[in-house]
Short mmCIF file of C-alpha atoms and ligand atoms in Angstrom, two decimals:
data_model
loop_
_atom_site.label_atom_id
_atom_site.label_comp_id
_atom_site.label_asym_id
_atom_site.label_seq_id
_atom_site.Cartn_x
_atom_site.Cartn_y
_atom_site.Cartn_z
CA MET L 1 19.78 76.95 -31.33
CA ASN L 2 19.90 73.72 -33.05
CA VAL L 3 23.05 74.04 -35.75
CA LEU L 4 23.32 70.97 -38.69
CA VAL L 5 26.93 71.25 -40.19
CA LEU L 6 27.21 69.74 -43.68
CA GLY L 7 30.24 67.21 -42.79
CA ALA L 8 31.20 65.02 -39.55
CA GLY L 9 34.58 65.44 -39.08
CA GLN L 10 37.48 67.48 -36.85
CA LEU L 11 35.80 71.31 -37.41
CA ALA L 12 32.29 70.25 -37.12
CA ARG L 13 33.47 68.38 -33.44
CA MET L 14 35.54 72.34 -32.78
CA MET L 15 32.32 73.73 -33.68
CA ALA L 16 30.42 71.49 -30.93
CA LEU L 17 32.84 72.01 -28.79
CA ALA L 18 33.14 76.38 -28.73
CA GLY L 19 29.26 76.06 -29.32
CA ALA L 20 28.71 74.33 -25.88
CA PRO L 21 28.52 77.73 -23.34
CA LEU L 22 26.65 79.33 -25.74
CA ASN L 23 23.83 76.67 -25.57
CA LEU L 24 24.46 75.96 -29.17
CA LYS L 25 23.11 72.21 -30.11
CA ILE L 26 25.74 71.16 -32.62
CA SER L 27 24.52 67.62 -34.73
CA ALA L 28 26.69 66.89 -37.92
CA TYR L 29 25.85 65.77 -41.40
CA ASP L 30 28.18 62.95 -42.34
CA VAL L 31 27.91 63.59 -45.84
CA ARG L 32 29.18 59.73 -46.83
CA SER L 33 26.59 57.59 -44.93
CA GLY L 34 23.73 59.96 -44.82
CA ASN L 35 23.41 59.85 -40.96
CA VAL L 36 23.13 62.91 -38.52
CA VAL L 37 25.71 61.98 -35.74
CA HIS L 38 26.87 63.84 -32.57
CA PRO L 39 29.90 65.53 -33.67
CA VAL L 40 31.92 65.15 -31.06
CA THR L 41 30.76 61.29 -29.76
CA LEU L 42 29.18 60.38 -33.49
CA ASP L 43 26.34 58.77 -32.01
CA VAL L 44 23.97 58.51 -34.43
CA LEU L 45 20.80 61.13 -33.75
CA GLY L 46 19.41 60.04 -37.23
CA HIS L 47 18.89 59.37 -40.82
CA GLY L 48 18.58 61.68 -44.25
CA LEU L 49 19.49 65.21 -44.70
CA GLU L 50 15.53 66.14 -44.44
CA ASN L 51 15.10 64.80 -41.34
CA GLY L 52 18.66 67.22 -40.32
CA ILE L 53 17.28 70.57 -41.46
CA LYS L 54 13.84 69.77 -40.37
CA ASN L 55 15.63 70.25 -36.68
CA ALA L 56 17.21 72.53 -37.37
CA ASP L 57 16.76 76.33 -37.05
CA VAL L 58 20.41 76.93 -39.04
CA ILE L 59 22.57 74.82 -41.69
CA THR L 60 26.10 75.58 -42.16
CA ALA L 61 29.43 73.78 -43.20
CA GLU L 62 32.62 72.55 -42.51
CA PHE L 63 33.75 71.71 -45.89
CA GLU L 64 33.29 72.84 -49.77
CA HIS L 65 33.45 69.44 -51.55
CA ILE L 66 29.62 68.92 -51.44
CA ALA L 67 27.62 67.97 -53.95
CA PRO L 68 25.15 70.47 -55.67
CA ASP L 69 21.98 68.87 -55.06
CA VAL L 70 22.73 68.48 -51.39
CA LEU L 71 23.60 72.47 -51.30
CA GLU L 72 20.77 72.93 -53.33
CA ILE L 73 18.48 71.55 -50.66
CA CYS L 74 19.98 73.15 -47.91
CA GLN L 75 20.16 76.33 -49.98
CA ALA L 76 16.02 76.34 -50.16
CA SER L 77 15.55 75.51 -46.66
CA GLY L 78 16.37 79.54 -45.95
CA LYS L 79 18.89 79.06 -43.40
CA PHE L 80 21.43 78.13 -44.67
CA TYR L 81 25.06 80.42 -43.79
CA PRO L 82 27.35 81.30 -45.85
CA GLY L 83 25.34 79.79 -48.24
CA GLU L 84 25.50 77.89 -51.75
CA THR L 85 27.52 80.02 -53.72
CA ALA L 86 29.77 80.56 -51.02
CA ILE L 87 30.60 77.18 -50.67
CA LEU L 88 30.03 76.21 -54.42
CA THR L 89 32.64 78.92 -55.26
CA GLY L 90 35.43 77.90 -52.48
CA GLY L 91 35.38 74.09 -53.78
CA ASP L 92 35.62 75.24 -57.71
CA ARG L 93 38.58 76.94 -58.74
CA ARG L 94 37.37 78.21 -62.14
CA LEU L 95 34.60 79.70 -60.14
CA GLU L 96 37.11 81.03 -57.00
CA LYS L 97 39.22 82.75 -59.52
CA ALA L 98 36.15 84.22 -61.18
CA LEU L 99 35.51 85.79 -57.67
CA LEU L 100 38.99 87.28 -56.89
CA ASP L 101 39.11 89.06 -60.70
CA LYS L 102 35.24 90.24 -59.64
CA ALA L 103 36.24 91.74 -56.23
CA GLY L 104 39.50 92.58 -57.33
CA VAL L 105 42.42 91.09 -55.53
CA ALA L 106 45.45 90.56 -56.91
CA ASN L 107 46.14 86.42 -57.63
CA ALA L 108 48.14 83.99 -59.52
CA ARG L 109 47.85 84.47 -63.97
CA TYR L 110 45.59 81.66 -64.91
CA GLN L 111 43.84 79.68 -67.56
CA VAL L 112 41.26 77.13 -67.47
CA ILE L 113 42.21 74.29 -68.77
CA THR L 114 39.55 71.51 -70.73
CA CYS L 115 41.55 70.51 -73.68
CA ARG L 116 45.31 69.93 -75.52
CA ASP L 117 44.81 73.23 -77.19
CA ASP L 118 44.12 75.25 -73.94
CA PHE L 119 47.42 73.76 -72.75
CA ASP L 120 49.23 75.02 -74.88
CA VAL L 121 48.15 78.17 -74.99
CA ALA L 122 48.84 78.55 -71.19
CA ILE L 123 52.49 77.26 -71.33
CA ALA L 124 52.35 80.31 -74.12
CA ASN L 125 51.01 82.77 -72.59
CA ILE L 126 52.20 82.37 -68.48
CA GLY L 127 55.57 80.77 -69.17
CA LEU L 128 56.95 78.12 -67.34
CA PRO L 129 57.20 76.84 -64.14
CA LEU L 130 53.40 76.09 -64.15
CA ILE L 131 51.21 74.68 -61.38
CA LEU L 132 47.98 72.77 -62.22
CA LYS L 133 45.49 72.38 -60.33
CA SER L 134 42.21 70.66 -60.48
CA ALA L 135 38.97 72.56 -60.34
CA LEU L 136 37.19 70.24 -58.10
CA ASP L 137 37.99 68.25 -55.64
CA GLY L 138 41.54 69.04 -54.36
CA TYR L 139 42.96 69.42 -50.84
CA ASP L 140 46.41 69.09 -49.20
CA GLY L 141 47.98 69.55 -52.31
CA LYS L 142 46.26 66.79 -54.33
CA GLY L 143 45.19 67.39 -57.78
CA GLN L 144 47.75 69.16 -58.87
CA TRP L 145 51.01 69.08 -61.49
CA ARG L 146 53.42 70.99 -61.65
CA LEU L 147 55.27 71.40 -64.72
CA LYS L 148 59.09 72.94 -65.18
CA PRO L 149 61.61 73.75 -67.71
CA ASP L 150 62.98 70.38 -67.85
CA SER L 151 59.49 68.73 -67.59
CA ASP L 152 58.38 66.06 -70.41
CA ILE L 153 54.93 67.80 -72.00
CA ASP L 154 53.10 65.35 -73.02
CA ALA L 155 53.84 62.93 -70.53
CA VAL L 156 51.94 65.65 -67.98
CA TRP L 157 49.25 66.37 -70.50
CA LEU L 158 48.48 62.75 -70.58
CA ASP L 159 48.26 62.26 -66.93
CA ILE L 160 45.96 65.46 -67.23
CA ASP L 161 43.96 64.50 -69.75
CA ASN L 162 43.27 60.75 -68.22
CA PHE L 163 42.46 62.80 -65.15
CA LEU L 164 39.92 64.73 -66.81
CA LYS L 165 38.73 61.42 -69.06
CA THR L 166 38.13 60.13 -65.79
CA SER L 167 36.77 62.48 -63.12
CA PRO L 168 33.79 61.23 -61.40
CA GLN L 169 32.33 65.29 -61.58
CA GLY L 170 32.29 64.55 -65.45
CA ALA L 171 32.21 68.03 -67.70
CA ARG L 172 32.01 70.18 -64.62
CA GLN L 173 35.68 69.18 -63.60
CA CYS L 174 38.79 70.93 -65.39
CA VAL L 175 42.07 71.78 -64.02
CA ILE L 176 43.55 75.62 -63.75
CA ALA L 177 46.45 76.68 -64.99
CA GLU L 178 48.92 79.36 -62.83
CA GLU L 179 51.82 81.13 -63.29
CA PHE L 180 54.30 79.75 -60.61
CA VAL L 181 54.34 82.49 -57.95
CA PRO L 182 58.18 82.79 -56.22
CA PHE L 183 56.82 83.45 -52.81
CA ASN L 184 58.50 84.55 -49.90
CA ARG L 185 56.41 83.15 -47.28
CA GLU L 186 52.57 81.48 -46.85
CA VAL L 187 49.86 83.25 -45.06
CA SER L 188 46.43 83.25 -43.89
CA LEU L 189 43.71 85.26 -42.78
CA ILE L 190 40.43 84.60 -40.72
CA GLY L 191 37.90 86.41 -40.53
CA ALA L 192 33.96 86.37 -39.59
CA ARG L 193 31.39 88.47 -41.09
CA ASN L 194 27.68 88.91 -39.79
CA ALA L 195 24.58 89.88 -42.01
CA LYS L 196 24.45 92.90 -41.25
CA GLY L 197 28.44 93.15 -43.11
CA ASP L 198 30.12 94.01 -39.79
CA VAL L 199 33.58 91.98 -39.60
CA GLU L 200 35.83 90.74 -36.72
CA ILE L 201 39.31 89.68 -38.44
CA TYR L 202 42.49 87.96 -36.82
CA PRO L 203 46.32 88.61 -37.35
CA LEU L 204 47.69 86.92 -40.22
CA THR L 205 48.94 83.62 -39.70
CA GLU L 206 52.31 82.42 -41.01
CA ASN L 207 51.99 79.38 -42.43
CA ILE L 208 54.57 76.08 -42.64
CA HIS L 209 53.54 73.23 -44.97
CA THR L 210 55.34 69.70 -45.44
CA ASN L 211 54.36 67.80 -49.19
CA GLY L 212 51.06 70.14 -49.77
CA ILE L 213 50.16 69.66 -46.04
CA LEU L 214 49.64 72.29 -43.48
CA SER L 215 52.54 71.33 -41.00
CA VAL L 216 52.76 74.50 -38.74
CA SER L 217 50.90 78.40 -38.63
CA VAL L 218 52.40 81.02 -36.37
CA ALA L 219 50.39 83.85 -35.35
CA ALA L 220 53.17 86.40 -33.29
CA GLY L 221 52.72 89.48 -34.91
CA GLU L 222 52.74 91.00 -38.36
CA ASN L 223 53.77 94.05 -40.05
CA ASP L 224 50.53 96.66 -39.92
CA ALA L 225 50.75 97.21 -43.81
CA VAL L 226 50.87 93.42 -44.87
CA GLN L 227 47.73 93.17 -42.40
CA ALA L 228 46.14 95.98 -43.36
CA GLN L 229 46.55 94.51 -47.25
CA ALA L 230 45.11 91.48 -46.23
CA GLU L 231 42.40 92.77 -44.52
CA ALA L 232 41.08 95.01 -47.40
CA MET L 233 40.87 91.77 -49.68
CA PHE L 234 39.51 90.05 -46.94
CA LYS L 235 36.71 92.63 -46.71
CA ALA L 236 36.48 93.05 -50.97
CA VAL L 237 35.96 89.08 -51.41
CA ALA L 238 33.40 88.92 -48.26
CA ASP L 239 31.02 91.53 -49.07
CA THR L 240 31.39 90.77 -52.96
CA LEU L 241 30.04 87.08 -51.80
CA ASP L 242 27.59 88.62 -49.27
CA TYR L 243 29.15 86.87 -46.66
CA VAL L 244 28.22 85.30 -43.55
CA GLY L 245 30.35 83.17 -41.01
CA VAL L 246 34.20 82.86 -40.91
CA LEU L 247 36.17 82.74 -44.26
CA ALA L 248 39.41 81.88 -44.46
CA ILE L 249 41.92 83.35 -47.52
CA GLU L 250 45.35 81.86 -47.89
CA PHE L 251 48.17 84.13 -49.54
CA PHE L 252 51.57 84.37 -51.31
CA ASP L 253 53.47 86.86 -49.71
CA VAL L 254 55.92 88.28 -52.56
CA GLY L 255 58.18 90.69 -50.59
CA GLY L 256 55.34 92.78 -48.99
CA ASN L 257 52.51 92.37 -51.78
CA LEU L 258 50.02 89.66 -50.92
CA LYS L 259 48.49 87.67 -54.11
CA VAL L 260 45.61 85.19 -52.86
CA ASN L 261 46.09 81.97 -53.38
CA GLU L 262 42.75 80.59 -52.47
CA ILE L 263 39.76 81.20 -49.78
CA ALA L 264 38.02 78.35 -47.54
CA PRO L 265 34.81 79.56 -46.81
CA ARG L 266 34.61 77.86 -43.18
CA VAL L 267 36.72 77.64 -40.03
CA HIS L 268 40.21 77.19 -41.43
CA ASN L 269 42.91 74.66 -40.44
CA SER L 270 45.50 77.97 -39.70
CA GLY L 271 43.14 78.83 -37.57
CA HIS L 272 43.11 76.57 -35.17
CA TRP L 273 45.21 78.57 -32.73
CA THR L 274 42.86 81.26 -31.90
CA GLN L 275 41.45 78.70 -29.60
CA GLN L 276 44.17 79.06 -27.26
CA GLY L 277 45.52 83.12 -28.99
CA ALA L 278 42.49 85.11 -29.34
CA GLU L 279 39.55 86.47 -27.42
CA VAL L 280 37.26 84.20 -28.95
CA CYS L 281 38.31 81.56 -31.36
CA GLN L 282 37.28 81.00 -35.23
CA PHE L 283 35.05 78.17 -34.09
CA GLU L 284 32.74 80.37 -31.63
CA ASN L 285 32.71 83.48 -33.53
CA HIS L 286 32.11 80.98 -36.97
CA LEU L 287 28.57 80.09 -35.16
CA ARG L 288 27.82 83.82 -33.37
CA ALA L 289 28.13 84.43 -36.97
CA VAL L 290 25.77 82.47 -39.16
CA CYS L 291 22.93 82.39 -35.65
CA GLY L 292 22.60 86.01 -35.95
CA LEU L 293 24.75 86.48 -32.67
CA PRO L 294 26.81 89.69 -31.83
CA LEU L 295 30.79 88.80 -33.09
CA GLY L 296 33.15 87.90 -30.72
CA SER L 297 36.83 89.98 -30.65
CA ALA L 298 39.32 88.66 -32.79
CA HIS L 299 42.24 89.83 -30.54
CA ARG L 300 44.80 88.27 -30.33
CA ILE L 301 45.68 87.94 -26.65
CA ARG L 302 49.07 85.84 -26.33
CA PRO L 303 51.71 84.72 -29.02
CA THR L 304 50.61 81.35 -30.33
CA ALA L 305 51.85 78.36 -32.84
CA MET L 306 49.83 75.59 -33.63
CA ILE L 307 51.34 72.43 -35.01
CA ASN L 308 49.63 69.69 -36.64
CA ILE L 309 49.84 65.91 -35.42
CA VAL L 310 49.68 64.09 -38.95
CA GLY L 311 50.09 60.15 -39.65
CA GLU L 312 50.65 57.61 -37.66
CA VAL L 313 52.91 59.69 -35.21
CA THR L 314 53.63 59.60 -31.36
CA VAL L 315 53.16 62.61 -28.92
CA PRO L 316 54.71 61.56 -25.44
CA VAL L 317 52.43 62.93 -22.24
CA GLU L 318 54.70 65.73 -21.48
CA VAL L 319 53.72 67.78 -24.74
CA LEU L 320 51.03 68.84 -22.12
CA GLN L 321 53.60 70.33 -19.21
CA HIS L 322 54.05 73.04 -22.34
CA ALA L 323 51.06 72.85 -24.81
CA HIS L 324 48.11 72.76 -25.36
CA VAL L 325 46.64 69.08 -27.29
CA HIS L 326 43.76 68.89 -29.37
CA TRP L 327 43.13 65.11 -30.71
CA TYR L 328 40.47 64.67 -32.90
CA ASP L 329 39.60 60.65 -32.27
CA LYS L 330 40.65 59.78 -35.53
CA ALA L 331 42.53 56.44 -36.21
CA PRO L 332 46.28 57.58 -37.62
CA ARG L 333 46.78 57.41 -41.41
CA PRO L 334 49.51 58.29 -43.03
CA GLY L 335 48.84 62.03 -44.02
CA ARG L 336 45.54 62.04 -42.19
CA LYS L 337 45.32 65.54 -39.79
CA ILE L 338 44.72 63.41 -36.06
CA GLY L 339 45.37 66.40 -34.26
CA HIS L 340 47.18 69.84 -33.36
CA ILE L 341 49.22 71.42 -30.51
CA ASN L 342 48.67 75.05 -29.37
CA LEU L 343 51.22 76.53 -27.82
CA CYS L 344 51.46 79.96 -26.27
CA ALA L 345 54.06 82.17 -24.64
CA ASP L 346 53.63 85.72 -23.40
CA ASN L 347 56.28 87.52 -26.67
CA ALA L 348 57.61 86.29 -29.74
CA ALA L 349 61.04 85.09 -28.27
CA ALA L 350 59.76 83.26 -25.65
CA LEU L 351 57.70 81.90 -28.24
CA THR L 352 60.99 80.47 -29.93
CA ASP L 353 62.12 78.79 -27.48
CA LYS L 354 59.03 77.49 -26.82
CA LEU L 355 59.47 75.94 -29.55
CA ARG L 356 62.68 74.57 -29.60
CA ASP L 357 61.52 73.01 -26.37
CA ILE L 358 58.64 71.49 -28.18
CA ALA L 359 60.76 70.21 -31.02
CA ALA L 360 62.81 67.95 -28.27
CA LEU L 361 60.03 66.23 -26.92
CA LEU L 362 59.38 65.35 -30.36
CA ASP L 363 60.46 63.01 -33.75
CA THR L 364 61.55 65.80 -35.39
CA THR L 365 60.97 63.20 -38.73
CA GLU L 366 57.07 63.59 -37.86
CA PHE L 367 57.13 67.16 -36.66
CA PRO L 368 59.52 68.20 -39.45
CA ALA L 369 58.54 72.46 -39.49
CA ILE L 370 59.09 72.91 -35.72
CA LYS L 371 62.29 74.24 -36.19
CA GLU L 372 61.72 76.03 -38.74
CA ALA L 373 58.83 77.36 -37.03
CA ALA L 374 61.38 79.01 -34.40
CA ALA L 375 64.21 80.11 -36.94
CA THR L 376 61.30 82.14 -39.01
CA LEU L 377 60.29 83.53 -35.29
CA ALA L 378 63.95 84.41 -34.07
P1 ATP B 1 44.88 72.81 -49.09
O1 ATP B 1 45.22 71.60 -48.68
O2 ATP B 1 45.60 74.41 -48.93
O3 ATP B 1 43.10 73.06 -49.31
P2 ATP B 1 45.37 72.84 -51.51
O4 ATP B 1 45.68 71.33 -52.63
O5 ATP B 1 43.88 73.89 -52.20
O6 ATP B 1 45.22 72.68 -50.43
P3 ATP B 1 46.96 74.99 -52.68
O7 ATP B 1 46.97 75.42 -51.49
O8 ATP B 1 46.23 75.41 -54.28
O9 ATP B 1 46.89 73.65 -52.68
O10 ATP B 1 48.54 74.68 -52.60
C1 ATP B 1 49.13 74.21 -52.04
C2 ATP B 1 50.46 74.61 -52.20
O11 ATP B 1 50.91 74.33 -53.16
C3 ATP B 1 50.61 75.95 -51.69
O12 ATP B 1 50.44 76.05 -49.97
C4 ATP B 1 51.62 76.41 -52.23
O13 ATP B 1 52.86 76.20 -51.33
C5 ATP B 1 52.36 75.91 -53.93
N1 ATP B 1 51.28 76.55 -54.45
C6 ATP B 1 49.91 76.58 -55.02
N2 ATP B 1 49.68 77.47 -56.01
C7 ATP B 1 50.87 78.05 -56.17
C8 ATP B 1 51.38 78.79 -57.47
N3 ATP B 1 50.82 79.15 -58.12
N4 ATP B 1 52.84 79.14 -57.26
C9 ATP B 1 53.70 78.47 -56.03
N5 ATP B 1 53.62 77.58 -55.27
C10 ATP B 1 51.82 77.03 -54.97
MG1 MG B 2 45.87 75.54 -49.70
#
């Protein structure tokens, strides 16, 4: 089967690697160049979306910030999973918030902002602190403003107003004001759903961010009640979208009660641990779902931690004695995800020790969250 992935980054690359044993041939459409490329070698295989679609049995996506006209063309082919609505919703916080409300899942109180009046009403109704997020094009904490009780409200508005007036998205762009959620921790749930509505759901992962970028994810065991809440919310969202593929949901955990932060209609960075820690990894399960194949078990076979390799950092080769290293073959740049490390152990205590061992091999300024991750497990 031939699968075309919209986007030619590391997620398409890891799908290709996971799909090879099933004889699934993955090509990637690079939305910037318009080329169809091999997702691992990046060799150019062809040019143009129409050409890519013609040669594909199934189309999917590795990211949600895709132009609506591209999504429309893919949808019209009848081969696109999870499809236009799911990708549009994941890429637009306004649609995403409406979906969460429709699915009846708890999420941060919010208001849509398109003008100064909306902004003032949000401050009055939701109160400070407020988090403001661009509806379109936000990722890794980009396109966000924080409004605290001591912030200069006029200055923040000036910045937002300028952002709205100069957005390449024009009138489609807006800002979502959200209550500040005083969470104890952030967790995410990843699961696969097929066209019949069957699901395979991975255990929750605890996520630690540094400067708005995911740093470490740990999947080492979870409170049953919290897992059950997350799974119920996953099913509500996935059923509402009649979703096919892997879907990720990020949550705030406030004293054991979950609120959805956001969804990602795709394989997700916080699910990379499944490559070594689960019976069948998220990349393979996504392909199984979109290709109409039976889903694989999402059972966690051992406690696993994933450490992102971000920016211009060095990883000594000795790390390979303790862990699996996945490089993305990307040029290092500040803030850019260029690879990750998966660390497995027989139990949570052993994983804590391994995190401490690996922290000693790495520069702690380059990998700031490993010690924190070890502390959360201990
Ligand atoms: P991603 O790379 O996950 O797509 P993003 O840029 O889309 O990131 P969010 O996940 O919405 O943005 O926010 C980034 C981080 O900011 C969150 O992981 C969380 O730590 C913090 N944050 C976001 N919204 C809130 C909120 N309402 N209350 C408290 N903290 C928040
Ligand atoms: Mg996020």
